[in-house]
Coordinates of C-alpha atoms in Angstrom, one line a residue:
M1 CA 293.1 352.2 37.5
S2 CA 291.7 350.8 40.7
P3 CA 288.3 352.2 41.6
T4 CA 288.1 354.7 44.5
I5 CA 286.5 353.2 47.5
Q6 CA 284.5 355.7 49.4
P7 CA 284.5 355.4 53.2
I8 CA 281.2 354.8 55.0
Y9 CA 280.4 357.5 57.6
N10 CA 277.9 357.0 60.3
L11 CA 277.1 358.4 63.7
S12 CA 277.6 355.3 65.8
G13 CA 281.2 356.2 66.4
V14 CA 280.4 359.8 67.4
S15 CA 278.4 359.4 70.6
P16 CA 275.4 357.3 71.5
T17 CA 273.8 360.5 72.8
L18 CA 274.0 362.2 69.4
N19 CA 272.3 359.6 67.2
S20 CA 269.0 357.8 67.1
M21 CA 268.5 354.1 66.8
T22 CA 268.7 354.5 63.0
D23 CA 271.9 356.6 62.9
K24 CA 270.0 359.9 62.4
L25 CA 271.5 363.0 64.1
Q26 CA 269.6 364.2 67.1
T27 CA 269.7 367.9 68.0
A28 CA 268.0 369.9 70.7
E29 CA 266.9 373.3 69.5
A30 CA 266.6 376.0 72.1
S31 CA 262.9 377.1 72.5
P32 CA 262.9 380.3 74.6
Q33 CA 259.9 380.9 76.9
F34 CA 260.8 384.3 78.1
N35 CA 263.8 386.6 77.9
Y36 CA 263.9 389.8 79.9
A37 CA 266.4 392.5 79.1
S38 CA 267.6 394.7 81.9
N39 CA 267.7 398.1 80.2
Y40 CA 264.0 399.0 80.1
G41 CA 263.4 399.7 83.8
I42 CA 261.1 398.0 86.2
S43 CA 257.8 396.7 84.9
Q44 CA 254.7 395.6 86.8
L45 CA 254.1 393.1 84.0
R46 CA 257.3 391.2 84.2
D47 CA 259.0 392.1 87.6
L48 CA 258.1 391.2 91.1
V49 CA 259.9 393.4 93.6
T50 CA 260.1 392.8 97.4
T51 CA 261.9 395.0 99.9
N52 CA 262.3 395.2 103.6
G53 CA 263.7 398.0 105.7
G54 CA 266.1 400.2 103.6
G55 CA 266.3 397.6 100.8
T56 CA 265.9 399.0 97.3
V57 CA 265.5 397.7 93.7
L58 CA 266.5 400.3 91.1
N59 CA 267.2 400.3 87.4
S60 CA 269.9 402.3 85.7
A61 CA 268.7 401.6 82.1
E62 CA 271.6 399.1 82.0
T63 CA 271.2 396.8 85.0
Y64 CA 269.1 396.3 88.1
Q65 CA 270.7 397.4 91.4
L66 CA 269.6 395.4 94.5
S67 CA 270.9 397.2 97.6
T68 CA 270.6 397.2 101.3
S69 CA 271.2 400.2 103.6
A70 CA 273.6 400.2 106.5
A71 CA 270.8 399.3 108.9
S72 CA 270.4 395.6 109.8
N73 CA 268.0 393.1 108.4
D74 CA 267.4 394.9 105.1
L75 CA 266.3 392.9 102.0
A76 CA 265.9 393.6 98.3
E77 CA 264.5 391.0 95.9
L78 CA 263.8 390.9 92.2
Q79 CA 261.8 388.0 90.6
T80 CA 260.5 387.4 87.2
A81 CA 256.7 387.6 87.1
E82 CA 256.6 384.6 84.8
R83 CA 257.7 381.1 85.9
G84 CA 259.7 378.7 83.8
Q85 CA 257.5 375.8 82.4
F86 CA 259.0 372.4 83.0
L87 CA 258.1 370.0 80.2
N88 CA 258.7 366.3 80.4
G89 CA 261.0 365.1 77.6
A90 CA 262.8 368.4 77.3
A91 CA 265.6 369.8 79.4
F92 CA 265.5 373.4 80.4
E93 CA 268.0 376.1 81.1
S94 CA 267.5 379.2 83.2
G95 CA 270.0 382.1 83.2
V96 CA 270.7 385.3 85.0
N97 CA 273.6 387.8 84.7
V98 CA 274.9 388.9 88.1
Q99 CA 277.8 391.0 89.3
V100 CA 278.8 391.3 93.0
P101 CA 280.9 394.6 93.0
I102 CA 282.1 394.1 96.6
P103 CA 282.0 390.6 98.3
P104 CA 279.7 390.3 101.3
T105 CA 281.0 390.4 104.9
G106 CA 279.5 389.5 108.2
T107 CA 275.9 388.3 107.7
Q108 CA 275.5 389.8 104.3
R109 CA 274.4 387.4 101.6
A110 CA 273.3 387.4 97.9
E111 CA 271.5 384.6 96.1
W112 CA 270.5 384.3 92.5
G113 CA 269.0 381.5 90.3
Y114 CA 265.9 379.5 89.7
S115 CA 263.8 379.7 92.8
D116 CA 260.6 381.2 94.4
N117 CA 261.9 381.1 98.0
T118 CA 260.0 377.8 98.5
N119 CA 261.7 375.5 96.0
G120 CA 264.5 375.8 93.5
A121 CA 268.2 375.7 92.7
Y122 CA 270.5 378.7 92.9
F123 CA 273.9 380.3 93.3
G124 CA 274.9 382.4 96.3
Q125 CA 277.7 384.2 98.0
D126 CA 278.2 385.0 101.7
S127 CA 281.2 385.9 103.8
S128 CA 282.4 382.3 103.5
G129 CA 282.4 382.2 99.7
V130 CA 280.4 381.3 96.6
Y131 CA 278.1 378.3 96.8
V132 CA 275.3 376.4 95.0
A133 CA 272.2 375.3 96.9
L134 CA 268.9 373.5 96.6
L135 CA 265.7 374.5 98.3
Q136 CA 262.9 372.0 99.0
N137 CA 259.6 373.0 100.5
G138 CA 261.2 376.0 102.2
V139 CA 264.2 374.2 103.6
E140 CA 267.7 374.5 102.1
T141 CA 268.6 370.8 101.9
L142 CA 271.9 371.1 100.0
K143 CA 274.6 373.8 100.1
V144 CA 278.0 373.2 98.5
Y145 CA 280.7 375.9 98.6
Q146 CA 283.1 376.5 95.6
S147 CA 286.0 374.5 97.0
S148 CA 283.8 371.3 97.1
W149 CA 282.2 371.6 93.7
N150 CA 282.3 368.2 92.0
I151 CA 283.0 369.2 88.4
D152 CA 285.1 372.4 88.2
T153 CA 286.0 374.4 91.3
M154 CA 286.9 377.4 89.1
D155 CA 290.0 378.2 91.1
G156 CA 292.3 378.0 88.1
T157 CA 293.1 374.3 88.6
G158 CA 290.0 372.9 87.1
S159 CA 289.6 371.7 83.5
S160 CA 288.5 375.2 82.4
R161 CA 291.5 376.9 84.0
V162 CA 289.1 379.7 84.9
T163 CA 289.3 381.5 88.2
L164 CA 286.0 382.7 89.5
D165 CA 285.8 386.4 90.6
T166 CA 282.2 387.5 91.2
T167 CA 283.2 391.1 91.0
D168 CA 283.7 390.6 87.2
G169 CA 280.1 389.5 86.5
Y170 CA 279.0 386.3 84.8
L171 CA 276.0 384.5 83.3
Y172 CA 274.9 381.9 85.8
Q173 CA 272.8 378.9 84.4
V174 CA 270.8 376.1 86.0
R175 CA 269.8 373.1 83.9
Y176 CA 267.4 370.3 84.7
N177 CA 266.0 367.4 82.6
Y178 CA 263.5 365.1 84.2
T179 CA 261.8 364.4 87.5
Y180 CA 264.5 362.1 89.0
G181 CA 267.4 363.7 87.1
Q182 CA 270.4 365.8 88.1
V183 CA 270.4 369.6 88.6
E184 CA 273.4 371.1 86.8
F185 CA 275.0 374.5 87.6
R186 CA 277.0 376.3 84.9
I187 CA 278.9 379.6 84.7
V188 CA 279.6 381.3 81.4
A189 CA 283.0 382.9 81.7
I190 CA 286.0 383.9 79.5
N191 CA 288.8 381.3 79.7
P192 CA 292.5 382.0 79.6
Q193 CA 292.5 381.5 75.9
L194 CA 290.0 384.4 75.6
F195 CA 287.1 382.2 74.5
Q196 CA 283.7 382.5 76.2
Q197 CA 282.9 379.2 77.7
A198 CA 280.0 377.6 79.6
V199 CA 281.7 375.9 82.5
T200 CA 279.8 373.2 84.3
V201 CA 280.8 373.6 88.0
H202 CA 278.6 371.2 90.0
R203 CA 275.8 368.6 89.7
F204 CA 273.4 367.5 92.4
S205 CA 272.4 363.9 91.9
P206 CA 269.2 362.5 93.4
S207 CA 269.3 359.6 95.9
S208 CA 265.7 358.4 96.2
A209 CA 263.5 361.5 95.5
A210 CA 263.2 364.3 93.0
L211 CA 265.6 367.2 93.6
L212 CA 263.2 369.9 92.5
K213 CA 259.9 369.4 94.3
D214 CA 258.3 372.0 91.9
A215 CA 260.2 372.6 88.7
N216 CA 258.2 375.6 87.6
Q217 CA 260.1 378.5 89.2
N218 CA 260.8 382.2 88.9
I219 CA 264.2 383.6 88.2
R220 CA 265.2 385.4 91.4
A221 CA 267.9 387.5 92.8
T222 CA 268.1 388.6 96.5
V223 CA 270.4 390.6 98.7
L224 CA 270.1 390.8 102.5
N225 CA 272.5 392.0 105.2
G226 CA 271.3 390.2 108.3
T227 CA 271.9 391.2 111.9
S228 CA 275.4 392.7 111.3
G229 CA 273.9 395.1 108.7
G230 CA 276.1 397.2 106.4
A231 CA 275.5 398.5 102.9
F232 CA 275.6 395.7 100.3
S233 CA 274.5 395.5 96.7
I234 CA 274.6 393.4 93.5
N235 CA 273.9 394.2 89.8
V236 CA 271.5 392.0 87.9
G237 CA 271.4 391.9 84.1
G238 CA 269.2 389.9 81.7
R239 CA 267.2 386.9 82.7
Y240 CA 265.8 384.1 80.6
F241 CA 264.3 380.7 80.5
T242 CA 264.5 378.3 77.6
N243 CA 263.6 374.7 76.9
L244 CA 266.2 372.6 75.1
G245 CA 264.3 370.7 72.4
S246 CA 261.1 371.1 70.5
I247 CA 258.2 371.6 72.9
Y248 CA 254.4 371.2 72.9
Q249 CA 252.7 372.7 75.9
T250 CA 249.7 371.0 77.3
S251 CA 247.0 373.4 78.4
R252 CA 243.3 373.9 79.1
I253 CA 240.9 376.8 78.8
T254 CA 238.9 378.1 81.8
S255 CA 235.9 380.3 81.1
E256 CA 233.7 382.6 83.2
N257 CA 230.7 384.5 82.1
R258 CA 228.8 387.6 83.4
I259 CA 225.3 388.2 82.1
N260 CA 223.6 391.6 81.9
A261 CA 226.0 393.6 83.8
T262 CA 225.1 397.3 84.1
I263 CA 227.8 399.4 82.4
S264 CA 228.4 403.1 83.2
S265 CA 229.5 405.8 80.8
T266 CA 231.6 407.7 83.3
T267 CA 234.0 405.1 84.5
F268 CA 235.2 401.6 83.6
T269 CA 233.2 398.8 85.2
P270 CA 234.9 395.5 86.0
T271 CA 233.0 392.5 84.7
V272 CA 234.9 389.2 85.0
S273 CA 238.2 388.8 86.8
F274 CA 240.6 385.9 87.4
R275 CA 243.4 385.3 89.8
R276 CA 245.5 382.3 90.9
K277 CA 244.6 380.2 93.8
P278 CA 247.3 380.6 96.5
F279 CA 247.9 376.8 96.6
F280 CA 247.4 374.2 93.9
P281 CA 246.5 371.3 93.8
D282 CA 243.6 371.8 96.1
N283 CA 244.1 370.7 99.8
S284 CA 247.9 370.9 99.4
T285 CA 250.5 373.4 100.7
Q286 CA 252.2 373.6 97.2
V287 CA 252.5 377.2 96.0
N288 CA 250.5 377.6 92.8
S289 CA 253.1 377.6 90.1
I290 CA 250.9 377.1 87.1
N291 CA 251.6 379.5 84.2
L292 CA 248.5 381.4 83.0
G293 CA 247.7 383.2 79.8
T294 CA 244.8 385.4 78.9
A295 CA 243.2 383.4 76.0
S296 CA 240.3 385.4 74.6
F297 CA 236.9 387.0 75.4
D298 CA 233.5 387.9 73.9
I299 CA 231.2 390.9 74.5
L300 CA 227.5 391.4 73.6
A301 CA 226.2 394.8 74.7
S302 CA 223.2 397.1 74.3
A303 CA 225.4 400.2 73.8
D304 CA 228.6 401.1 72.1
L305 CA 231.5 400.3 74.4
E306 CA 235.1 400.9 75.1
W307 CA 236.8 397.8 76.7
E308 CA 240.1 397.2 78.5
V309 CA 241.9 394.1 79.7
R310 CA 243.7 395.2 82.9
V311 CA 246.2 393.5 85.2
N312 CA 246.5 394.0 89.0
S313 CA 243.5 396.4 89.2
V314 CA 242.2 397.2 92.7
L315 CA 238.6 396.0 92.8
T316 CA 235.7 397.1 95.0
G317 CA 233.2 394.4 96.1
A318 CA 235.1 391.5 94.6
S319 CA 234.5 388.0 95.9
F320 CA 236.8 385.5 94.3
G321 CA 235.8 381.9 94.4
A322 CA 235.5 378.7 92.4
V323 CA 235.0 379.1 88.7
S324 CA 231.4 378.5 87.7
R325 CA 230.5 375.0 86.5
T326 CA 234.1 373.9 86.8
P327 CA 235.3 371.3 89.3
S328 CA 237.7 373.0 91.7
S329 CA 240.3 370.3 91.2
E330 CA 240.3 371.0 87.5
S331 CA 241.4 374.6 87.7
S332 CA 244.2 376.6 89.3
L333 CA 242.1 379.7 89.1
Q334 CA 239.5 381.7 91.1
S335 CA 237.0 384.0 89.4
D336 CA 234.9 387.0 90.4
I337 CA 231.8 388.5 88.7
L338 CA 230.6 390.6 91.6
A339 CA 233.0 393.5 91.6
T340 CA 231.2 396.9 91.2
A341 CA 234.1 399.3 90.7
M342 CA 237.9 399.5 90.3
D343 CA 240.6 402.2 90.9
P344 CA 241.6 403.4 87.4
S345 CA 244.9 404.7 88.8
Q346 CA 246.0 401.2 89.8
G347 CA 247.1 398.3 87.6
V348 CA 248.1 398.2 84.0
R349 CA 246.1 398.1 80.8
V350 CA 247.5 395.5 78.5
L351 CA 244.9 395.7 75.7
G352 CA 242.0 398.0 74.8
G353 CA 239.5 398.5 72.0
L354 CA 235.9 399.3 71.0
S355 CA 232.7 397.3 70.6
L356 CA 229.6 398.2 68.6
A357 CA 226.1 397.9 70.2
G358 CA 224.1 394.8 69.4
T359 CA 226.8 393.0 67.6
I360 CA 229.2 390.3 68.6
E361 CA 231.2 389.9 65.4
G362 CA 233.8 392.6 66.3
V363 CA 234.6 391.2 69.7
T364 CA 234.2 387.4 69.4
N365 CA 237.2 385.3 70.4
V366 CA 239.5 388.3 70.7
Q367 CA 243.0 386.9 71.3
V368 CA 245.1 388.3 74.1
P369 CA 248.6 386.6 74.1
F370 CA 249.6 387.7 77.6
T371 CA 251.0 385.9 80.6
L372 CA 249.4 386.8 84.0
P373 CA 252.1 388.0 86.3
G374 CA 252.6 386.7 89.8
N375 CA 249.5 386.5 92.1
G376 CA 247.7 389.5 90.6
N377 CA 244.4 389.5 88.8
V378 CA 243.3 390.1 85.3
T379 CA 240.0 391.9 84.6
L380 CA 237.9 392.7 81.6
A381 CA 236.5 396.2 82.2
L382 CA 233.9 398.1 80.1
R383 CA 232.6 401.7 79.7
T384 CA 229.8 402.8 77.4
L385 CA 230.3 405.6 74.9
N386 CA 228.2 408.7 74.0
N387 CA 227.1 409.3 77.7
V388 CA 224.6 406.4 77.5
S389 CA 224.5 403.6 80.0
G390 CA 223.8 400.1 79.0
N391 CA 224.0 396.4 79.7
A392 CA 226.6 393.9 78.6
S393 CA 227.2 390.1 78.7
V394 CA 230.8 389.0 78.6
S395 CA 232.8 385.8 78.6
L396 CA 236.5 385.8 79.6
R397 CA 238.8 382.8 79.0
L398 CA 242.2 382.0 80.5
E399 CA 244.7 379.4 79.4
E400 CA 246.2 377.2 82.1
F401 CA 249.4 375.4 81.2
W402 CA 249.2 372.1 82.9

């Protein structure tokens, strides 16, 4: 009997993009950074809402409704508080679910995608149709309507055979890979064979400069009705940002101390606060897009304490400036150690606890895995227990992802 000769299998005939130089399979695992469901209402910690005139942003416990009234020049906008984090060597994908119940007319317009109103890439629909666009330093530099999309026009004649109808609702995705790479627009839809399919519809290719001037963006949806007015609305579902591939984020820790602060027993006293600089790097007009996380803190006090980490508190007597003993160019933050009071009815407590007098063991390096939303502040506030005032020295640390 002749011996059986086993065939040799390798990846070189599959695709050069799927194998390494030694014929090992390469995959890109999705590494989500954030994923916001739409059925939990509007949250100060994850949602940034902007309205003008009769514009409203509501939540039905199923989707967000962004609406204008009949009056002209109304606006309603919903952004994620957290920005996507672009990492070299890994592509990213942002996604948002959007339904346009009734197409816009006149000067009505809706836009949704990966943008902070200064830079970004997004989908939109106006009275002329659906489009994809690119925003660079506040100027819409590219805008391509559906009939001119260069991959699949989604009019039933493209490779997907899908016909786009924004009244149905879809998942809209934006993908990006590297500084001088393409921006890719995709729409997840159900094809005629009743399979759910991610359809690439258009790609912007760079000519001599980066397409995304700042690749760290919010996921945003906006409706506005312009000068012709008229009631107009869209429904917005879940929003997410994910890196495609294993990631390692580069970060730094920024610290600020306050020594011997007088702590009251009747109300919480702010000790150390941080907020973003409006622009970063210094001496630039680039909107500060650095993602920030509350890293940890320490407390050493003469009395038993209750402590809170709060976001977006309204402070009295605050004076934000450069972080102590830190070169301004090396931090995207400003700090304050002068505030004397805060409004307890404003802001959100994200963590709270107790500290024993004269000991540091219980509150050393307390970890606070929390991302600072938008341009708000984060504050470590203290209050003594047992109707006894006291003094406290604290250190608050934030993590900057850059």
